[in-house]
Amino acid sequence: MNAEHVSRRVAVDREQSRPWVEVAQSARILRDLLDETPPAIDGSPFSVIDEELPQSCEKWCRSYLSSALEHLGMWADYVAPMNLHPDSAVRHDARPVQTLARAALESASQAVWIMASRDPSEVLRRHLSLVLADWAEQRKAEVDLERKADLKKQRLDLLDVLESHGVKVDEPSYLTLVTTAAHEVRTNLSDGDLGDPAQVERLWRTAAGSAHGKMWPSLALRVSVEIDGQSFSFPDADAMSSILVLANRVTQYGVLRFIDYAGHEPQLAELLRAASLRLYARIPKVEGAPERLEDVPGYPATETKSATSQKDR
């Protein structure tokens, strides 16, 4: 391989790209799983929290998770398209990957942050904190003065109601949301090895910096090689994997927790099985792969993992 060729393209090997494809297919299953989850049943945590509540916690959490899966779904269509052309080639740049993963992580973290508490009153407080923050941003973006005034009054009225009940709300930063969500996953999901809070913060900051076109992430998220006395740098495939895996793990936990809070946890295994069968029937398969998921060695798994332990339930 000559230096001129290296400067244009370096292939990503199969093992390096495996986490990318795993995240892509996980996102597709999770999106199907969320879409197929019915509304909350009577007696479920969501139904208790949403009783006589105009801004449904269930609907807002579903929206956060749908947002995360839309972003991860775009990554899936890019890195693992459902229809492949034999001569197709995909160019991987760091910034778009970091941006999509960051958007998914921030979206899902809001739902996980809300559902991290087991106390309904605290879940409600966290939910309304994000509702108020959402309304504040909507008011800032509004150009119609009358509508802007209405949005301000709406926010102040809700604050008055909360104050009359002694409820104090805060507006957590995205860093707080992300690190809290990662801690929740790390603590409650058996395979939730996501690194310590400092590592999670670094992943989030580099992703945010990439999305904003900052210089330092473009340097930090690259690897360099020297060939024939010339130095070349390329996007760090492992760094791309790290932020994608973090975003996927938090989103996965959020979807599973959502199903639990909606009262459908007893049906989770069957919902997951059905979604997996639908995906496997559609995805392109390598030569020699079984046509049916049921014929894949080791399927079904001997044990279905859930994000909710018995003590949480």
PDB file of C-alpha atoms in Angstrom:
ATOM      1  CA  MET A   1       0.000   0.000   0.000  1.00  0.00           C
ATOM      2  CA  ASN A   2       1.576   3.284  -1.040  1.00  0.00           C
ATOM      3  CA  ALA A   3       1.404   6.544   0.858  1.00  0.00           C
ATOM      4  CA  GLU A   4      -0.942   8.141  -1.647  1.00  0.00           C
ATOM      5  CA  HIS A   5      -3.480   5.336  -1.172  1.00  0.00           C
ATOM      6  CA  VAL A   6      -3.199   5.513   2.639  1.00  0.00           C
ATOM      7  CA  SER A   7      -3.965   9.229   2.572  1.00  0.00           C
ATOM      8  CA  ARG A   8      -7.278   8.516   0.859  1.00  0.00           C
ATOM      9  CA  ARG A   9      -8.632   5.425   2.587  1.00  0.00           C
ATOM     10  CA  VAL A  10      -7.926   2.838   5.257  1.00  0.00           C
ATOM     11  CA  ALA A  11     -10.228  -0.149   5.583  1.00  0.00           C
ATOM     12  CA  VAL A  12     -11.926  -0.865   8.898  1.00  0.00           C
ATOM     13  CA  ASP A  13     -11.548  -4.546   9.703  1.00  0.00           C
ATOM     14  CA  ARG A  14     -14.465  -6.769  10.661  1.00  0.00           C
ATOM     15  CA  GLU A  15     -13.624  -6.960  14.363  1.00  0.00           C
ATOM     16  CA  GLN A  16     -13.322  -3.188  14.669  1.00  0.00           C
ATOM     17  CA  SER A  17     -16.672  -2.634  12.996  1.00  0.00           C
ATOM     18  CA  ARG A  18     -18.489  -5.421  14.868  1.00  0.00           C
ATOM     19  CA  PRO A  19     -19.673  -3.106  17.700  1.00  0.00           C
ATOM     20  CA  TRP A  20     -21.010  -0.682  15.084  1.00  0.00           C
ATOM     21  CA  VAL A  21     -23.179  -3.361  13.504  1.00  0.00           C
ATOM     22  CA  GLU A  22     -24.274  -4.667  16.921  1.00  0.00           C
ATOM     23  CA  VAL A  23     -25.423  -1.165  17.898  1.00  0.00           C
ATOM     24  CA  ALA A  24     -27.220  -0.802  14.563  1.00  0.00           C
ATOM     25  CA  GLN A  25     -29.174  -4.030  14.906  1.00  0.00           C
ATOM     26  CA  SER A  26     -29.846  -3.393  18.599  1.00  0.00           C
ATOM     27  CA  ALA A  27     -31.343  -0.011  17.682  1.00  0.00           C
ATOM     28  CA  ARG A  28     -33.657  -1.662  15.174  1.00  0.00           C
ATOM     29  CA  ILE A  29     -34.871  -4.241  17.682  1.00  0.00           C
ATOM     30  CA  LEU A  30     -35.347  -1.606  20.395  1.00  0.00           C
ATOM     31  CA  ARG A  31     -37.307   0.663  18.076  1.00  0.00           C
ATOM     32  CA  ASP A  32     -39.598  -2.205  17.124  1.00  0.00           C
ATOM     33  CA  LEU A  33     -39.894  -3.172  20.782  1.00  0.00           C
ATOM     34  CA  LEU A  34     -40.867   0.356  21.828  1.00  0.00           C
ATOM     35  CA  ASP A  35     -43.334   0.728  18.952  1.00  0.00           C
ATOM     36  CA  GLU A  36     -45.025  -2.540  19.925  1.00  0.00           C
ATOM     37  CA  THR A  37     -45.307  -1.623  23.621  1.00  0.00           C
ATOM     38  CA  PRO A  38     -48.961  -0.763  24.386  1.00  0.00           C
ATOM     39  CA  PRO A  39     -50.010   2.158  26.612  1.00  0.00           C
ATOM     40  CA  ALA A  40     -49.530   1.747  30.344  1.00  0.00           C
ATOM     41  CA  ILE A  41     -51.993  -0.515  32.125  1.00  0.00           C
ATOM     42  CA  ASP A  42     -53.959   0.377  35.241  1.00  0.00           C
ATOM     43  CA  GLY A  43     -51.902   0.044  38.397  1.00  0.00           C
ATOM     44  CA  SER A  44     -48.564   0.432  36.630  1.00  0.00           C
ATOM     45  CA  PRO A  45     -46.103   3.101  37.825  1.00  0.00           C
ATOM     46  CA  PHE A  46     -46.868   5.304  34.809  1.00  0.00           C
ATOM     47  CA  SER A  47     -50.625   5.087  35.356  1.00  0.00           C
ATOM     48  CA  VAL A  48     -50.194   6.091  39.010  1.00  0.00           C
ATOM     49  CA  ILE A  49     -47.866   8.993  38.169  1.00  0.00           C
ATOM     50  CA  ASP A  50     -49.993  10.233  35.262  1.00  0.00           C
ATOM     51  CA  GLU A  51     -53.271  10.262  37.175  1.00  0.00           C
ATOM     52  CA  GLU A  52     -54.864  13.675  36.488  1.00  0.00           C
ATOM     53  CA  LEU A  53     -51.531  14.924  35.107  1.00  0.00           C
ATOM     54  CA  PRO A  54     -51.890  17.010  31.901  1.00  0.00           C
ATOM     55  CA  GLN A  55     -48.270  16.411  30.831  1.00  0.00           C
ATOM     56  CA  SER A  56     -48.048  12.628  30.716  1.00  0.00           C
ATOM     57  CA  CYS A  57     -44.789  11.233  32.085  1.00  0.00           C
ATOM     58  CA  GLU A  58     -45.352   8.112  29.993  1.00  0.00           C
ATOM     59  CA  LYS A  59     -45.694  10.086  26.750  1.00  0.00           C
ATOM     60  CA  TRP A  60     -42.671  12.266  27.464  1.00  0.00           C
ATOM     61  CA  CYS A  61     -40.463   9.265  28.305  1.00  0.00           C
ATOM     62  CA  ARG A  62     -41.607   7.468  25.170  1.00  0.00           C
ATOM     63  CA  SER A  63     -40.739  10.590  23.177  1.00  0.00           C
ATOM     64  CA  TYR A  64     -37.234  10.795  24.670  1.00  0.00           C
ATOM     65  CA  LEU A  65     -36.592   7.158  23.791  1.00  0.00           C
ATOM     66  CA  SER A  66     -38.084   7.521  20.312  1.00  0.00           C
ATOM     67  CA  SER A  67     -35.716  10.421  19.713  1.00  0.00           C
ATOM     68  CA  ALA A  68     -32.733   8.309  20.757  1.00  0.00           C
ATOM     69  CA  LEU A  69     -33.789   5.478  18.473  1.00  0.00           C
ATOM     70  CA  GLU A  70     -34.350   7.787  15.513  1.00  0.00           C
ATOM     71  CA  HIS A  71     -30.739   8.917  15.793  1.00  0.00           C
ATOM     72  CA  LEU A  72     -29.413   5.396  16.251  1.00  0.00           C
ATOM     73  CA  GLY A  73     -31.680   4.274  13.425  1.00  0.00           C
ATOM     74  CA  MET A  74     -29.985   6.710  11.067  1.00  0.00           C
ATOM     75  CA  TRP A  75     -26.642   5.240  12.106  1.00  0.00           C
ATOM     76  CA  ALA A  76     -28.052   1.762  11.455  1.00  0.00           C
ATOM     77  CA  ASP A  77     -29.159   2.672   7.937  1.00  0.00           C
ATOM     78  CA  TYR A  78     -25.704   4.087   7.257  1.00  0.00           C
ATOM     79  CA  VAL A  79     -23.445   1.391   8.673  1.00  0.00           C
ATOM     80  CA  ALA A  80     -25.655  -1.686   8.174  1.00  0.00           C
ATOM     81  CA  PRO A  81     -28.205  -0.957   5.427  1.00  0.00           C
ATOM     82  CA  MET A  82     -30.955  -3.479   4.859  1.00  0.00           C
ATOM     83  CA  ASN A  83     -30.207  -3.563   1.128  1.00  0.00           C
ATOM     84  CA  LEU A  84     -26.561  -4.020   0.143  1.00  0.00           C
ATOM     85  CA  HIS A  85     -24.883  -3.385  -3.184  1.00  0.00           C
ATOM     86  CA  PRO A  86     -21.838  -5.604  -3.835  1.00  0.00           C
ATOM     87  CA  ASP A  87     -19.665  -2.624  -4.777  1.00  0.00           C
ATOM     88  CA  SER A  88     -20.896  -0.257  -2.083  1.00  0.00           C
ATOM     89  CA  ALA A  89     -18.359   1.424   0.190  1.00  0.00           C
ATOM     90  CA  VAL A  90     -19.081   3.483   3.297  1.00  0.00           C
ATOM     91  CA  ARG A  91     -16.842   6.365   4.321  1.00  0.00           C
ATOM     92  CA  HIS A  92     -16.622   6.783   8.086  1.00  0.00           C
ATOM     93  CA  ASP A  93     -15.939  10.248   9.466  1.00  0.00           C
ATOM     94  CA  ALA A  94     -15.714  10.830  13.204  1.00  0.00           C
ATOM     95  CA  ARG A  95     -17.881  13.924  13.598  1.00  0.00           C
ATOM     96  CA  PRO A  96     -21.187  12.580  12.201  1.00  0.00           C
ATOM     97  CA  VAL A  97     -20.882   9.386  14.254  1.00  0.00           C
ATOM     98  CA  GLN A  98     -20.090  11.308  17.434  1.00  0.00           C
ATOM     99  CA  THR A  99     -22.978  13.699  16.756  1.00  0.00           C
ATOM    100  CA  LEU A 100     -25.579  10.975  16.230  1.00  0.00           C
ATOM    101  CA  ALA A 101     -24.384   9.023  19.265  1.00  0.00           C
ATOM    102  CA  ARG A 102     -24.367  12.134  21.432  1.00  0.00           C
ATOM    103  CA  ALA A 103     -27.929  13.036  20.394  1.00  0.00           C
ATOM    104  CA  ALA A 104     -29.111   9.502  21.155  1.00  0.00           C
ATOM    105  CA  LEU A 105     -27.309   9.473  24.506  1.00  0.00           C
ATOM    106  CA  GLU A 106     -28.732  12.811  25.631  1.00  0.00           C
ATOM    107  CA  SER A 107     -32.258  11.879  24.521  1.00  0.00           C
ATOM    108  CA  ALA A 108     -32.302   8.496  26.252  1.00  0.00           C
ATOM    109  CA  SER A 109     -30.581   9.856  29.376  1.00  0.00           C
ATOM    110  CA  GLN A 110     -33.567  12.100  30.062  1.00  0.00           C
ATOM    111  CA  ALA A 111     -35.911   9.110  30.219  1.00  0.00           C
ATOM    112  CA  VAL A 112     -33.468   7.076  32.306  1.00  0.00           C
ATOM    113  CA  TRP A 113     -32.910   9.988  34.711  1.00  0.00           C
ATOM    114  CA  ILE A 114     -36.655  10.277  35.263  1.00  0.00           C
ATOM    115  CA  MET A 115     -37.179   6.539  35.761  1.00  0.00           C
ATOM    116  CA  ALA A 116     -34.052   6.039  37.883  1.00  0.00           C
ATOM    117  CA  SER A 117     -36.049   6.778  41.027  1.00  0.00           C
ATOM    118  CA  ARG A 118     -38.363   4.166  42.540  1.00  0.00           C
ATOM    119  CA  ASP A 119     -40.347   6.830  44.401  1.00  0.00           C
ATOM    120  CA  PRO A 120     -43.386   8.004  42.351  1.00  0.00           C
ATOM    121  CA  SER A 121     -43.224  11.502  43.843  1.00  0.00           C
ATOM    122  CA  GLU A 122     -39.556  11.825  42.855  1.00  0.00           C
ATOM    123  CA  VAL A 123     -40.270  10.472  39.360  1.00  0.00           C
ATOM    124  CA  LEU A 124     -42.981  13.121  39.040  1.00  0.00           C
ATOM    125  CA  ARG A 125     -40.645  15.861  40.295  1.00  0.00           C
ATOM    126  CA  ARG A 126     -37.955  14.908  37.799  1.00  0.00           C
ATOM    127  CA  HIS A 127     -40.472  14.674  34.980  1.00  0.00           C
ATOM    128  CA  LEU A 128     -41.864  18.132  35.682  1.00  0.00           C
ATOM    129  CA  SER A 129     -38.346  19.551  35.985  1.00  0.00           C
ATOM    130  CA  LEU A 130     -37.703  18.539  32.395  1.00  0.00           C
ATOM    131  CA  VAL A 131     -41.148  19.737  31.295  1.00  0.00           C
ATOM    132  CA  LEU A 132     -40.358  23.189  32.681  1.00  0.00           C
ATOM    133  CA  ALA A 133     -36.952  23.192  31.016  1.00  0.00           C
ATOM    134  CA  ASP A 134     -38.586  22.207  27.733  1.00  0.00           C
ATOM    135  CA  TRP A 135     -41.133  25.000  27.990  1.00  0.00           C
ATOM    136  CA  ALA A 136     -38.382  27.510  28.777  1.00  0.00           C
ATOM    137  CA  GLU A 137     -36.545  26.604  25.570  1.00  0.00           C
ATOM    138  CA  GLN A 138     -39.779  26.735  23.598  1.00  0.00           C
ATOM    139  CA  ARG A 139     -40.444  30.237  24.910  1.00  0.00           C
ATOM    140  CA  LYS A 140     -36.967  31.419  23.907  1.00  0.00           C
ATOM    141  CA  ALA A 141     -37.473  30.085  20.389  1.00  0.00           C
ATOM    142  CA  GLU A 142     -40.943  31.630  19.957  1.00  0.00           C
ATOM    143  CA  VAL A 143     -41.101  34.784  17.786  1.00  0.00           C
ATOM    144  CA  ASP A 144     -44.751  35.660  18.337  1.00  0.00           C
ATOM    145  CA  LEU A 145     -44.856  37.945  21.392  1.00  0.00           C
ATOM    146  CA  GLU A 146     -48.350  36.929  22.478  1.00  0.00           C
ATOM    147  CA  ARG A 147     -47.474  33.262  22.273  1.00  0.00           C
ATOM    148  CA  LYS A 148     -44.220  33.941  24.120  1.00  0.00           C
ATOM    149  CA  ALA A 149     -46.179  35.575  26.942  1.00  0.00           C
ATOM    150  CA  ASP A 150     -48.572  32.600  27.104  1.00  0.00           C
ATOM    151  CA  LEU A 151     -45.667  30.181  27.385  1.00  0.00           C
ATOM    152  CA  LYS A 152     -44.140  32.232  30.191  1.00  0.00           C
ATOM    153  CA  LYS A 153     -47.443  32.242  32.089  1.00  0.00           C
ATOM    154  CA  GLN A 154     -47.848  28.494  31.558  1.00  0.00           C
ATOM    155  CA  ARG A 155     -44.457  27.902  33.112  1.00  0.00           C
ATOM    156  CA  LEU A 156     -45.054  30.278  36.039  1.00  0.00           C
ATOM    157  CA  ASP A 157     -48.469  28.728  36.756  1.00  0.00           C
ATOM    158  CA  LEU A 158     -46.937  25.267  37.032  1.00  0.00           C
ATOM    159  CA  LEU A 159     -44.156  26.591  39.249  1.00  0.00           C
ATOM    160  CA  ASP A 160     -46.797  28.146  41.543  1.00  0.00           C
ATOM    161  CA  VAL A 161     -48.636  24.829  41.821  1.00  0.00           C
ATOM    162  CA  LEU A 162     -45.437  22.964  42.638  1.00  0.00           C
ATOM    163  CA  GLU A 163     -44.395  25.569  45.198  1.00  0.00           C
ATOM    164  CA  SER A 164     -47.793  25.320  46.908  1.00  0.00           C
ATOM    165  CA  HIS A 165     -47.112  21.600  47.384  1.00  0.00           C
ATOM    166  CA  GLY A 166     -43.569  22.184  48.595  1.00  0.00           C
ATOM    167  CA  VAL A 167     -42.029  20.608  45.494  1.00  0.00           C
ATOM    168  CA  LYS A 168     -38.702  22.048  44.393  1.00  0.00           C
ATOM    169  CA  VAL A 169     -37.621  21.487  40.805  1.00  0.00           C
ATOM    170  CA  ASP A 170     -34.247  21.881  39.177  1.00  0.00           C
ATOM    171  CA  GLU A 171     -32.932  21.871  35.634  1.00  0.00           C
ATOM    172  CA  PRO A 172     -30.178  19.255  35.407  1.00  0.00           C
ATOM    173  CA  SER A 173     -27.406  19.789  32.899  1.00  0.00           C
ATOM    174  CA  TYR A 174     -26.913  17.284  30.125  1.00  0.00           C
ATOM    175  CA  LEU A 175     -23.718  16.201  31.864  1.00  0.00           C
ATOM    176  CA  THR A 176     -25.722  15.386  34.995  1.00  0.00           C
ATOM    177  CA  LEU A 177     -28.335  13.534  32.961  1.00  0.00           C
ATOM    178  CA  VAL A 178     -25.736  11.487  31.079  1.00  0.00           C
ATOM    179  CA  THR A 179     -23.576  10.565  34.078  1.00  0.00           C
ATOM    180  CA  THR A 180     -26.615   9.723  36.215  1.00  0.00           C
ATOM    181  CA  ALA A 181     -28.066   7.558  33.461  1.00  0.00           C
ATOM    182  CA  ALA A 182     -24.747   5.778  32.956  1.00  0.00           C
ATOM    183  CA  HIS A 183     -24.530   5.137  36.707  1.00  0.00           C
ATOM    184  CA  GLU A 184     -28.046   3.689  36.658  1.00  0.00           C
ATOM    185  CA  VAL A 185     -27.133   1.316  33.830  1.00  0.00           C
ATOM    186  CA  ARG A 186     -23.796   0.392  35.405  1.00  0.00           C
ATOM    187  CA  THR A 187     -25.488  -0.378  38.721  1.00  0.00           C
ATOM    188  CA  ASN A 188     -28.510  -2.337  37.521  1.00  0.00           C
ATOM    189  CA  LEU A 189     -27.541  -3.995  34.262  1.00  0.00           C
ATOM    190  CA  SER A 190     -25.266  -6.974  34.761  1.00  0.00           C
ATOM    191  CA  ASP A 191     -23.280  -6.263  31.581  1.00  0.00           C
ATOM    192  CA  GLY A 192     -23.326  -2.509  32.088  1.00  0.00           C
ATOM    193  CA  ASP A 193     -19.559  -1.936  32.151  1.00  0.00           C
ATOM    194  CA  LEU A 194     -19.576   1.634  30.885  1.00  0.00           C
ATOM    195  CA  GLY A 195     -16.473   2.989  32.582  1.00  0.00           C
ATOM    196  CA  ASP A 196     -16.332   5.346  35.530  1.00  0.00           C
ATOM    197  CA  PRO A 197     -18.038   8.790  35.589  1.00  0.00           C
ATOM    198  CA  ALA A 198     -14.856  10.535  34.419  1.00  0.00           C
ATOM    199  CA  GLN A 199     -14.666   8.303  31.347  1.00  0.00           C
ATOM    200  CA  VAL A 200     -18.355   8.828  30.612  1.00  0.00           C
ATOM    201  CA  GLU A 201     -17.880  12.584  30.912  1.00  0.00           C
ATOM    202  CA  ARG A 202     -14.954  12.463  28.501  1.00  0.00           C
ATOM    203  CA  LEU A 203     -17.008  10.501  25.962  1.00  0.00           C
ATOM    204  CA  TRP A 204     -19.845  13.001  26.202  1.00  0.00           C
ATOM    205  CA  ARG A 205     -17.592  16.061  25.998  1.00  0.00           C
ATOM    206  CA  THR A 206     -15.682  14.761  22.985  1.00  0.00           C
ATOM    207  CA  ALA A 207     -18.972  13.939  21.250  1.00  0.00           C
ATOM    208  CA  ALA A 208     -20.383  17.382  22.010  1.00  0.00           C
ATOM    209  CA  GLY A 209     -17.171  19.044  20.864  1.00  0.00           C
ATOM    210  CA  SER A 210     -17.278  17.052  17.638  1.00  0.00           C
ATOM    211  CA  ALA A 211     -20.866  18.119  16.985  1.00  0.00           C
ATOM    212  CA  HIS A 212     -19.888  21.777  17.469  1.00  0.00           C
ATOM    213  CA  GLY A 213     -16.837  21.581  15.232  1.00  0.00           C
ATOM    214  CA  LYS A 214     -14.323  22.088  18.034  1.00  0.00           C
ATOM    215  CA  MET A 215     -10.700  21.471  17.173  1.00  0.00           C
ATOM    216  CA  TRP A 216      -9.588  19.421  20.186  1.00  0.00           C
ATOM    217  CA  PRO A 217     -11.909  16.426  19.605  1.00  0.00           C
ATOM    218  CA  SER A 218     -10.770  16.210  15.984  1.00  0.00           C
ATOM    219  CA  LEU A 219      -7.237  15.752  17.358  1.00  0.00           C
ATOM    220  CA  ALA A 220      -8.094  13.590  20.365  1.00  0.00           C
ATOM    221  CA  LEU A 221     -10.264  11.182  18.401  1.00  0.00           C
ATOM    222  CA  ARG A 222      -7.691  10.295  15.764  1.00  0.00           C
ATOM    223  CA  VAL A 223      -4.859   7.794  15.459  1.00  0.00           C
ATOM    224  CA  SER A 224      -1.630   8.380  13.566  1.00  0.00           C
ATOM    225  CA  VAL A 225       0.565   6.045  11.542  1.00  0.00           C
ATOM    226  CA  GLU A 226       3.831   6.581   9.724  1.00  0.00           C
ATOM    227  CA  ILE A 227       4.442   5.029   6.309  1.00  0.00           C
ATOM    228  CA  ASP A 228       7.531   5.616   4.180  1.00  0.00           C
ATOM    229  CA  GLY A 229       8.529   8.483   6.428  1.00  0.00           C
ATOM    230  CA  GLN A 230       5.156  10.219   6.112  1.00  0.00           C
ATOM    231  CA  SER A 231       2.648  10.637   8.942  1.00  0.00           C
ATOM    232  CA  PHE A 232      -1.071  10.043   8.381  1.00  0.00           C
ATOM    233  CA  SER A 233      -3.995  10.322  10.819  1.00  0.00           C
ATOM    234  CA  PHE A 234      -7.419   8.712  10.707  1.00  0.00           C
ATOM    235  CA  PRO A 235     -10.580   8.667  12.851  1.00  0.00           C
ATOM    236  CA  ASP A 236     -10.148   6.391  15.858  1.00  0.00           C
ATOM    237  CA  ALA A 237     -12.517   3.465  15.242  1.00  0.00           C
ATOM    238  CA  ASP A 238     -12.381   2.405  18.911  1.00  0.00           C
ATOM    239  CA  ALA A 239     -13.390   5.888  20.052  1.00  0.00           C
ATOM    240  CA  MET A 240     -16.362   5.753  17.687  1.00  0.00           C
ATOM    241  CA  SER A 241     -17.316   2.377  19.154  1.00  0.00           C
ATOM    242  CA  SER A 242     -17.122   3.654  22.738  1.00  0.00           C
ATOM    243  CA  ILE A 243     -19.651   6.472  22.331  1.00  0.00           C
ATOM    244  CA  LEU A 244     -21.961   4.305  20.209  1.00  0.00           C
ATOM    245  CA  VAL A 245     -21.954   1.501  22.788  1.00  0.00           C
ATOM    246  CA  LEU A 246     -22.621   3.971  25.612  1.00  0.00           C
ATOM    247  CA  ALA A 247     -25.557   5.528  23.734  1.00  0.00           C
ATOM    248  CA  ASN A 248     -26.960   2.106  22.898  1.00  0.00           C
ATOM    249  CA  ARG A 249     -26.632   0.751  26.455  1.00  0.00           C
ATOM    250  CA  VAL A 250     -28.415   3.750  27.964  1.00  0.00           C
ATOM    251  CA  THR A 251     -31.141   3.589  25.317  1.00  0.00           C
ATOM    252  CA  GLN A 252     -31.565  -0.154  25.819  1.00  0.00           C
ATOM    253  CA  TYR A 253     -31.912   0.276  29.562  1.00  0.00           C
ATOM    254  CA  GLY A 254     -34.402   3.105  29.031  1.00  0.00           C
ATOM    255  CA  VAL A 255     -36.622   1.014  26.759  1.00  0.00           C
ATOM    256  CA  LEU A 256     -36.615  -1.933  29.166  1.00  0.00           C
ATOM    257  CA  ARG A 257     -37.348   0.318  32.120  1.00  0.00           C
ATOM    258  CA  PHE A 258     -40.138   1.995  30.135  1.00  0.00           C
ATOM    259  CA  ILE A 259     -41.760  -1.390  29.465  1.00  0.00           C
ATOM    260  CA  ASP A 260     -41.544  -2.172  33.185  1.00  0.00           C
ATOM    261  CA  TYR A 261     -43.028   1.191  34.215  1.00  0.00           C
ATOM    262  CA  ALA A 262     -45.867   0.701  31.711  1.00  0.00           C
ATOM    263  CA  GLY A 263     -46.728  -2.610  33.379  1.00  0.00           C
ATOM    264  CA  HIS A 264     -45.732  -4.856  30.478  1.00  0.00           C
ATOM    265  CA  GLU A 265     -42.612  -6.465  31.983  1.00  0.00           C
ATOM    266  CA  PRO A 266     -44.292  -9.923  32.130  1.00  0.00           C
ATOM    267  CA  GLN A 267     -44.613  -9.799  28.321  1.00  0.00           C
ATOM    268  CA  LEU A 268     -41.062  -8.575  27.752  1.00  0.00           C
ATOM    269  CA  ALA A 269     -39.578 -11.934  26.736  1.00  0.00           C
ATOM    270  CA  GLU A 270     -42.258 -12.527  24.123  1.00  0.00           C
ATOM    271  CA  LEU A 271     -42.083  -8.934  22.829  1.00  0.00           C
ATOM    272  CA  LEU A 272     -38.327  -9.238  22.491  1.00  0.00           C
ATOM    273  CA  ARG A 273     -38.523 -12.613  20.789  1.00  0.00           C
ATOM    274  CA  ALA A 274     -41.050 -11.345  18.244  1.00  0.00           C
ATOM    275  CA  ALA A 275     -38.962  -8.257  17.475  1.00  0.00           C
ATOM    276  CA  SER A 276     -35.826 -10.374  17.058  1.00  0.00           C
ATOM    277  CA  LEU A 277     -37.563 -12.770  14.664  1.00  0.00           C
ATOM    278  CA  ARG A 278     -38.878  -9.900  12.556  1.00  0.00           C
ATOM    279  CA  LEU A 279     -35.447  -8.296  12.293  1.00  0.00           C
ATOM    280  CA  TYR A 280     -33.578 -11.497  11.505  1.00  0.00           C
ATOM    281  CA  ALA A 281     -36.002 -12.295   8.686  1.00  0.00           C
ATOM    282  CA  ARG A 282     -35.215  -8.938   7.042  1.00  0.00           C
ATOM    283  CA  ILE A 283     -31.485  -8.361   7.516  1.00  0.00           C
ATOM    284  CA  PRO A 284     -28.940  -9.344   4.834  1.00  0.00           C
ATOM    285  CA  LYS A 285     -27.101 -12.493   5.890  1.00  0.00           C
ATOM    286  CA  VAL A 286     -23.547 -13.641   5.327  1.00  0.00           C
ATOM    287  CA  GLU A 287     -23.068 -16.715   3.207  1.00  0.00           C
ATOM    288  CA  GLY A 288     -23.983 -19.884   5.086  1.00  0.00           C
ATOM    289  CA  ALA A 289     -26.068 -18.152   7.758  1.00  0.00           C
ATOM    290  CA  PRO A 290     -29.368 -19.879   8.647  1.00  0.00           C
ATOM    291  CA  GLU A 291     -32.457 -18.363   7.065  1.00  0.00           C
ATOM    292  CA  ARG A 292     -34.377 -18.561  10.341  1.00  0.00           C
ATOM    293  CA  LEU A 293     -33.307 -17.176  13.693  1.00  0.00           C
ATOM    294  CA  GLU A 294     -34.573 -20.333  15.377  1.00  0.00           C
ATOM    295  CA  ASP A 295     -31.908 -22.318  13.513  1.00  0.00           C
ATOM    296  CA  VAL A 296     -28.991 -20.198  14.749  1.00  0.00           C
ATOM    297  CA  PRO A 297     -26.867 -22.227  17.215  1.00  0.00           C
ATOM    298  CA  GLY A 298     -27.525 -21.139  20.784  1.00  0.00           C
ATOM    299  CA  TYR A 299     -30.897 -19.517  20.101  1.00  0.00           C
ATOM    300  CA  PRO A 300     -32.998 -18.959  22.108  1.00  0.00           C
ATOM    301  CA  ALA A 301     -30.737 -17.826  24.927  1.00  0.00           C
ATOM    302  CA  THR A 302     -30.985 -19.873  28.075  1.00  0.00           C
ATOM    303  CA  GLU A 303     -31.856 -16.809  30.081  1.00  0.00           C
ATOM    304  CA  THR A 304     -33.456 -13.489  29.147  1.00  0.00           C
ATOM    305  CA  LYS A 305     -31.761 -10.566  30.811  1.00  0.00           C
ATOM    306  CA  SER A 306     -33.918  -7.730  32.048  1.00  0.00           C
ATOM    307  CA  ALA A 307     -32.952  -4.258  33.151  1.00  0.00           C
ATOM    308  CA  THR A 308     -35.083  -4.670  36.223  1.00  0.00           C
ATOM    309  CA  SER A 309     -33.982  -6.887  39.073  1.00  0.00           C
ATOM    310  CA  GLN A 310     -36.436  -8.538  41.429  1.00  0.00           C
ATOM    311  CA  LYS A 311     -35.694  -5.951  44.124  1.00  0.00           C
ATOM    312  CA  ASP A 312     -36.442  -3.114  41.698  1.00  0.00           C
ATOM    313  CA  ARG A 313     -39.772  -4.664  40.793  1.00  0.00           C
TER     314      ARG A 313
END
